[in-house]
Amino acid sequence: MKKLINKVENIVSEMVQGIVATAPNKLAQVDKYNVIYSKTFNQNNVALISGGGSGHEPAHAGYVGDGMLSAAVAGPIFTSPTPDMIQAAINACNSNKGTLLIIKNYTGDVMNFQMAAEMSNLENKNVDFVIVADDVSLINSKADTGMRGIAGTVLVHKITGAKAQTGASLNEVKTVAEKAIKNVGTYGIALDACVVPAVGHKGFTLADDEVELGLGIHGEPGVQKAKMQPVDDFVTQMTEAIINHLKIQNGDKMAVLINGLGATPIMELYIVNRKVQEILKSKNINVVSTHVGNYMTAIDMPGMSISLMKLDDELEQLIKAPCDTLAFKV
């Protein structure tokens, strides 16, 4: 294993220090915690906090800033942050209007973020939460926890952050977040496994001519192994699955996110985007927002995911609203 690291046990803390050092006028770290918060956060707005295990960068700290998250919590690699870390983020923001936690649907994240909300509410902090479950590959699976939260979460951050920026109430911000979650779907594909630094080797093996459809961002099993094909074939299958799930119709408005999983060249992501846009255009679907790049990775996994969000007039306005973060700008 070759990694540009020092000690494995220091990866997350040194990463957090490096993120803050990138924008010291805008970002700060909570003392003794791997928590990053916005120094420009307006306490008269609802605070938005997300996070999870590290290894998905730029998620989630890359989305802290004006128009998106107020703070992000970075757990150990592929491991949920603890409730006290999440509480530290809530306390750092100290919003006068309350706090909304945006949680990806993984057992550890759901349990620890909900526990932090309960503990904070006992201290009269007014904390609520939403759970993102956008992985449409798992619709017909027997997974106990249901659909996973993956890259579509980034679009939920954008929508919800724009709503909070208007000065809306906690209930109003949560309502918009729930609408965004209901209207987003994601489908991913992996060409190979990633290497978790503490393990030192790949978590699974795919043959040279094999891919895995629906693989999770922590290396969880997908729903189907398939032989390598031209990328247009995979993109068509994945895009059609999302369209069917969201019941997208002729004339609908759409936001598109083409996400790399960490080791896929941007060149290939643009080839994916080309086909997605072609499919949507053929169905007379109006794409009003497109983002291509690495938004929610799986360390160094080769692969990508496609996220679509169906927009009404309110969601369109919010997706287009200005935001200023390290990894997402409008």
Short mmCIF file of C-alpha atoms in Angstrom, two decimals:
data_model
loop_
_atom_site.label_atom_id
_atom_site.label_comp_id
_atom_site.label_asym_id
_atom_site.label_seq_id
_atom_site.Cartn_x
_atom_site.Cartn_y
_atom_site.Cartn_z
CA MET A 1 0.00 0.00 0.00
CA LYS A 2 1.32 3.42 -0.97
CA LYS A 3 -0.39 6.40 0.66
CA LEU A 4 0.72 10.00 1.14
CA ILE A 5 0.23 9.85 4.90
CA ASN A 6 2.24 9.96 8.10
CA LYS A 7 0.74 7.71 10.76
CA VAL A 8 -2.52 5.88 10.02
CA GLU A 9 -3.98 6.99 13.35
CA ASN A 10 -3.41 10.66 12.47
CA ILE A 11 -4.99 10.69 9.01
CA VAL A 12 -8.32 12.29 9.95
CA SER A 13 -6.95 14.87 12.39
CA GLU A 14 -4.23 15.98 9.97
CA MET A 15 -6.76 16.14 7.13
CA VAL A 16 -9.06 18.35 9.22
CA GLN A 17 -6.15 20.66 10.02
CA GLY A 18 -5.34 20.88 6.32
CA ILE A 19 -8.93 21.71 5.38
CA VAL A 20 -9.12 24.54 7.90
CA ALA A 21 -5.73 25.85 6.73
CA THR A 22 -7.14 26.09 3.20
CA ALA A 23 -9.67 28.75 4.23
CA PRO A 24 -8.71 30.02 7.71
CA ASN A 25 -10.83 33.14 7.37
CA LYS A 26 -13.95 31.07 6.77
CA LEU A 27 -13.44 27.76 8.58
CA ALA A 28 -12.49 26.74 12.10
CA GLN A 29 -12.04 23.50 14.01
CA VAL A 30 -13.72 22.75 17.32
CA ASP A 31 -11.03 22.28 19.95
CA LYS A 32 -10.18 18.59 20.55
CA TYR A 33 -12.72 17.37 17.98
CA ASN A 34 -12.56 16.59 14.25
CA VAL A 35 -15.37 19.04 13.66
CA ILE A 36 -15.22 21.89 11.15
CA TYR A 37 -17.63 24.83 11.33
CA SER A 38 -18.23 28.00 9.38
CA LYS A 39 -16.85 31.17 10.96
CA THR A 40 -19.33 33.18 8.87
CA PHE A 41 -22.42 31.26 10.06
CA ASN A 42 -25.32 33.56 10.95
CA GLN A 43 -26.73 32.39 14.28
CA ASN A 44 -30.12 33.83 13.32
CA ASN A 45 -30.40 31.11 10.64
CA VAL A 46 -31.06 27.42 11.15
CA ALA A 47 -27.80 25.51 11.51
CA LEU A 48 -27.23 22.57 9.16
CA ILE A 49 -24.89 19.80 10.29
CA SER A 50 -23.88 16.64 8.47
CA GLY A 51 -21.01 14.21 8.55
CA GLY A 52 -20.08 10.59 8.90
CA GLY A 53 -17.01 8.49 8.50
CA SER A 54 -14.05 10.05 6.74
CA GLY A 55 -12.88 8.73 3.39
CA HIS A 56 -15.62 10.39 1.32
CA GLU A 57 -13.91 13.72 0.77
CA PRO A 58 -14.77 16.37 -0.14
CA ALA A 59 -17.88 15.22 1.76
CA HIS A 60 -18.70 16.56 4.20
CA ALA A 61 -16.31 19.28 5.33
CA GLY A 62 -15.96 20.54 1.75
CA TYR A 63 -19.56 21.73 1.93
CA VAL A 64 -19.22 23.90 5.02
CA GLY A 65 -19.77 27.54 4.18
CA ASP A 66 -22.30 30.13 3.08
CA GLY A 67 -25.32 28.53 1.45
CA MET A 68 -24.64 24.93 2.49
CA LEU A 69 -23.57 23.33 5.78
CA SER A 70 -22.86 25.19 8.99
CA ALA A 71 -20.63 22.40 10.32
CA ALA A 72 -19.40 18.92 9.46
CA VAL A 73 -18.32 16.06 11.70
CA ALA A 74 -15.49 13.79 10.52
CA GLY A 75 -15.52 10.34 12.09
CA PRO A 76 -12.75 7.79 11.66
CA ILE A 77 -12.44 6.35 8.15
CA PHE A 78 -15.71 4.64 7.20
CA THR A 79 -16.85 4.85 10.86
CA SER A 80 -19.62 7.03 12.26
CA PRO A 81 -18.67 9.95 14.49
CA THR A 82 -19.66 9.62 18.13
CA PRO A 83 -22.60 11.54 19.67
CA ASP A 84 -20.28 13.83 21.64
CA MET A 85 -18.57 14.89 18.40
CA ILE A 86 -21.94 15.72 16.86
CA GLN A 87 -22.97 17.63 19.98
CA ALA A 88 -19.73 19.61 19.72
CA ALA A 89 -20.78 20.69 16.22
CA ILE A 90 -24.26 21.67 17.44
CA ASN A 91 -22.75 23.72 20.26
CA ALA A 92 -20.21 25.39 17.95
CA CYS A 93 -23.00 26.74 15.73
CA ASN A 94 -25.32 27.64 18.63
CA SER A 95 -28.14 28.72 16.34
CA ASN A 96 -30.97 30.83 17.69
CA LYS A 97 -33.40 29.05 15.32
CA GLY A 98 -32.39 25.46 15.95
CA THR A 99 -30.33 22.84 14.15
CA LEU A 100 -31.15 20.33 11.43
CA LEU A 101 -28.98 17.21 11.17
CA ILE A 102 -28.71 15.72 7.67
CA ILE A 103 -27.97 12.01 8.12
CA LYS A 104 -27.06 9.40 5.52
CA ASN A 105 -28.94 6.15 5.98
CA TYR A 106 -26.34 3.95 7.66
CA THR A 107 -27.02 2.25 10.98
CA GLY A 108 -24.15 3.87 12.89
CA ASP A 109 -24.80 7.36 11.52
CA VAL A 110 -28.53 7.19 12.21
CA MET A 111 -28.03 5.91 15.76
CA ASN A 112 -25.32 8.39 16.76
CA PHE A 113 -26.80 11.48 15.11
CA GLN A 114 -30.22 10.75 16.61
CA MET A 115 -28.65 10.20 20.02
CA ALA A 116 -26.85 13.53 19.73
CA ALA A 117 -30.15 15.22 18.81
CA GLU A 118 -31.88 13.70 21.84
CA MET A 119 -29.05 14.72 24.17
CA SER A 120 -29.01 18.26 22.78
CA ASN A 121 -32.78 18.62 23.04
CA LEU A 122 -32.50 17.77 26.74
CA GLU A 123 -30.36 20.91 26.90
CA ASN A 124 -33.08 22.90 25.07
CA LYS A 125 -31.09 23.15 21.84
CA ASN A 126 -34.04 22.52 19.44
CA VAL A 127 -32.47 19.92 17.16
CA ASP A 128 -34.25 17.92 14.46
CA PHE A 129 -33.04 15.60 11.69
CA VAL A 130 -33.71 14.14 8.25
CA ILE A 131 -32.36 10.91 6.77
CA VAL A 132 -31.19 10.69 3.16
CA ALA A 133 -31.76 7.34 1.42
CA ASP A 134 -31.14 7.91 -2.28
CA ASP A 135 -29.48 4.66 -3.45
CA VAL A 136 -32.07 3.39 -5.94
CA SER A 137 -30.03 0.26 -6.68
CA LEU A 138 -31.36 -1.18 -3.41
CA ILE A 139 -35.07 -0.67 -4.12
CA ASN A 140 -35.72 -4.38 -4.56
CA SER A 141 -32.98 -5.68 -2.25
CA LYS A 142 -33.44 -7.39 1.10
CA ALA A 143 -31.10 -5.01 2.93
CA ASP A 144 -32.32 -4.54 6.51
CA THR A 145 -31.72 -0.80 6.60
CA GLY A 146 -33.26 -0.03 3.20
CA MET A 147 -31.77 2.36 0.67
CA ARG A 148 -28.38 3.84 1.56
CA GLY A 149 -27.55 7.53 1.62
CA ILE A 150 -24.94 8.32 -1.03
CA ALA A 151 -23.96 11.17 -3.37
CA GLY A 152 -27.46 12.61 -3.76
CA THR A 153 -26.92 13.85 -0.21
CA VAL A 154 -24.77 16.64 -1.65
CA LEU A 155 -27.76 18.03 -3.58
CA VAL A 156 -29.80 17.84 -0.36
CA HIS A 157 -27.08 19.90 1.36
CA LYS A 158 -27.31 22.50 -1.41
CA ILE A 159 -31.10 22.78 -1.38
CA THR A 160 -31.39 22.82 2.39
CA GLY A 161 -28.53 25.26 2.84
CA ALA A 162 -30.11 27.71 0.42
CA LYS A 163 -33.40 27.50 2.32
CA ALA A 164 -31.72 28.08 5.67
CA GLN A 165 -29.94 31.11 4.19
CA THR A 166 -33.33 32.79 3.67
CA GLY A 167 -33.94 32.90 7.43
CA ALA A 168 -36.62 30.20 7.29
CA SER A 169 -37.74 28.41 10.46
CA LEU A 170 -36.47 24.97 11.47
CA ASN A 171 -39.77 23.41 10.40
CA GLU A 172 -39.64 25.16 7.02
CA VAL A 173 -36.04 24.07 6.43
CA LYS A 174 -36.85 20.48 7.40
CA THR A 175 -39.87 20.46 5.06
CA VAL A 176 -37.70 21.52 2.11
CA ALA A 177 -35.05 18.95 3.03
CA GLU A 178 -37.67 16.20 3.06
CA LYS A 179 -38.96 17.32 -0.33
CA ALA A 180 -35.43 17.26 -1.75
CA ILE A 181 -34.83 13.79 -0.33
CA LYS A 182 -38.07 12.48 -1.80
CA ASN A 183 -37.08 13.75 -5.24
CA VAL A 184 -33.46 12.57 -5.47
CA GLY A 185 -32.10 9.23 -6.65
CA THR A 186 -28.58 7.88 -7.13
CA TYR A 187 -27.08 4.81 -8.77
CA GLY A 188 -23.40 3.86 -8.58
CA ILE A 189 -20.95 1.48 -10.18
CA ALA A 190 -17.50 0.31 -9.04
CA LEU A 191 -14.71 -1.00 -11.21
CA ASP A 192 -12.59 -2.11 -8.27
CA ALA A 193 -12.30 -1.88 -4.47
CA CYS A 194 -10.71 0.86 -2.42
CA VAL A 195 -7.88 0.44 0.10
CA VAL A 196 -8.70 1.41 3.69
CA PRO A 197 -5.37 2.62 5.13
CA ALA A 198 -5.77 0.79 8.44
CA VAL A 199 -6.36 -2.47 6.55
CA GLY A 200 -3.72 -2.02 3.88
CA HIS A 201 -5.32 -4.02 1.08
CA LYS A 202 -8.44 -4.06 -1.08
CA GLY A 203 -11.65 -5.10 0.61
CA PHE A 204 -12.84 -7.34 -2.21
CA THR A 205 -11.78 -8.56 -5.64
CA LEU A 206 -13.32 -8.07 -9.07
CA ALA A 207 -12.06 -9.81 -12.17
CA ASP A 208 -10.33 -7.67 -14.77
CA ASP A 209 -13.44 -7.75 -16.97
CA GLU A 210 -15.95 -7.36 -14.13
CA VAL A 211 -17.74 -4.43 -12.46
CA GLU A 212 -20.19 -4.20 -9.58
CA LEU A 213 -23.41 -2.25 -9.95
CA GLY A 214 -24.89 -0.62 -6.87
CA LEU A 215 -21.77 -0.94 -4.72
CA GLY A 216 -21.88 1.13 -1.52
CA ILE A 217 -19.46 3.96 -0.73
CA HIS A 218 -17.90 1.91 2.08
CA GLY A 219 -17.43 -1.12 -0.18
CA GLU A 220 -20.75 -2.74 0.76
CA PRO A 221 -21.93 -5.37 -1.73
CA GLY A 222 -23.72 -4.19 -4.83
CA VAL A 223 -26.76 -5.72 -6.42
CA GLN A 224 -25.21 -7.19 -9.56
CA LYS A 225 -21.82 -8.14 -10.95
CA ALA A 226 -21.56 -7.58 -14.69
CA LYS A 227 -19.01 -7.93 -17.46
CA MET A 228 -17.32 -4.76 -18.62
CA GLN A 229 -19.25 -2.99 -21.37
CA PRO A 230 -19.10 0.37 -23.16
CA VAL A 231 -19.90 3.01 -20.56
CA ASP A 232 -23.01 4.17 -22.46
CA ASP A 233 -24.62 0.80 -21.72
CA PHE A 234 -24.07 1.15 -17.98
CA VAL A 235 -25.14 4.80 -17.96
CA THR A 236 -28.37 3.97 -19.79
CA GLN A 237 -29.24 1.22 -17.30
CA MET A 238 -28.44 3.39 -14.28
CA THR A 239 -30.17 6.53 -15.55
CA GLU A 240 -33.31 4.68 -16.57
CA ALA A 241 -33.50 3.09 -13.11
CA ILE A 242 -33.42 6.53 -11.45
CA ILE A 243 -35.96 7.97 -13.91
CA ASN A 244 -38.34 5.10 -13.20
CA HIS A 245 -37.90 5.40 -9.44
CA LEU A 246 -38.57 9.14 -9.39
CA LYS A 247 -41.39 8.81 -11.94
CA ILE A 248 -39.77 11.53 -14.05
CA GLN A 249 -41.98 12.65 -16.90
CA ASN A 250 -41.76 14.61 -20.13
CA GLY A 251 -41.16 18.28 -19.33
CA ASP A 252 -39.85 17.80 -15.77
CA LYS A 253 -36.95 19.94 -14.53
CA MET A 254 -33.81 18.23 -13.29
CA ALA A 255 -30.53 18.71 -11.41
CA VAL A 256 -27.71 16.33 -12.37
CA LEU A 257 -24.70 15.28 -10.30
CA ILE A 258 -22.05 13.05 -11.89
CA ASN A 259 -19.84 11.90 -9.03
CA GLY A 260 -16.45 10.22 -9.09
CA LEU A 261 -15.63 7.70 -6.36
CA GLY A 262 -12.02 8.80 -5.96
CA ALA A 263 -9.93 7.19 -8.71
CA THR A 264 -11.90 7.90 -11.87
CA PRO A 265 -10.45 10.50 -14.27
CA ILE A 266 -12.61 13.58 -14.76
CA MET A 267 -12.36 12.82 -18.48
CA GLU A 268 -14.42 9.67 -17.94
CA LEU A 269 -16.96 11.50 -15.77
CA TYR A 270 -17.58 13.94 -18.62
CA ILE A 271 -18.16 10.99 -20.96
CA VAL A 272 -20.76 9.75 -18.46
CA ASN A 273 -22.36 13.19 -18.31
CA ARG A 274 -22.57 13.33 -22.10
CA LYS A 275 -24.74 10.20 -22.15
CA VAL A 276 -26.89 11.23 -19.19
CA GLN A 277 -27.66 14.56 -20.84
CA GLU A 278 -28.45 12.79 -24.13
CA ILE A 279 -30.93 10.49 -22.38
CA LEU A 280 -32.64 13.33 -20.54
CA LYS A 281 -32.86 15.46 -23.67
CA SER A 282 -34.46 12.58 -25.58
CA LYS A 283 -37.20 12.53 -22.92
CA ASN A 284 -37.71 16.30 -23.08
CA ILE A 285 -36.42 16.72 -19.54
CA ASN A 286 -35.08 20.21 -18.81
CA VAL A 287 -31.70 20.08 -17.03
CA VAL A 288 -31.24 23.31 -15.10
CA SER A 289 -28.17 22.40 -13.01
CA THR A 290 -25.26 20.04 -13.72
CA HIS A 291 -22.21 19.27 -11.60
CA VAL A 292 -19.42 16.90 -12.62
CA GLY A 293 -16.55 15.90 -10.34
CA ASN A 294 -15.62 14.19 -7.08
CA TYR A 295 -18.31 15.04 -4.53
CA MET A 296 -18.69 11.93 -2.36
CA THR A 297 -15.84 9.50 -2.84
CA ALA A 298 -14.81 6.14 -1.39
CA ILE A 299 -11.12 6.86 -0.77
CA ASP A 300 -9.44 5.61 -3.97
CA MET A 301 -12.22 3.54 -5.50
CA PRO A 302 -12.51 3.59 -9.30
CA GLY A 303 -16.12 4.12 -10.27
CA MET A 304 -18.83 6.72 -10.37
CA SER A 305 -22.42 7.47 -9.47
CA ILE A 306 -25.24 9.34 -11.18
CA SER A 307 -27.65 11.46 -9.13
CA LEU A 308 -30.81 13.09 -10.44
CA MET A 309 -33.08 15.43 -8.51
CA LYS A 310 -36.52 16.32 -9.84
CA LEU A 311 -37.17 20.02 -9.30
CA ASP A 312 -40.31 22.03 -8.77
CA ASP A 313 -40.16 25.85 -8.89
CA GLU A 314 -38.99 26.14 -5.27
CA LEU A 315 -36.27 23.51 -5.58
CA GLU A 316 -35.07 25.05 -8.84
CA GLN A 317 -34.69 28.43 -7.18
CA LEU A 318 -32.79 26.89 -4.26
CA ILE A 319 -30.45 24.78 -6.40
CA LYS A 320 -29.49 27.93 -8.33
CA ALA A 321 -28.97 30.08 -5.22
CA PRO A 322 -25.41 31.27 -4.56
CA CYS A 323 -23.18 29.27 -2.23
CA ASP A 324 -19.50 29.46 -1.32
CA THR A 325 -17.74 26.36 -0.01
CA LEU A 326 -14.44 24.65 -0.78
CA ALA A 327 -16.02 21.96 -2.95
CA PHE A 328 -19.27 23.40 -4.27
CA LYS A 329 -19.81 26.90 -5.61
CA VAL A 330 -22.68 28.54 -7.48
#
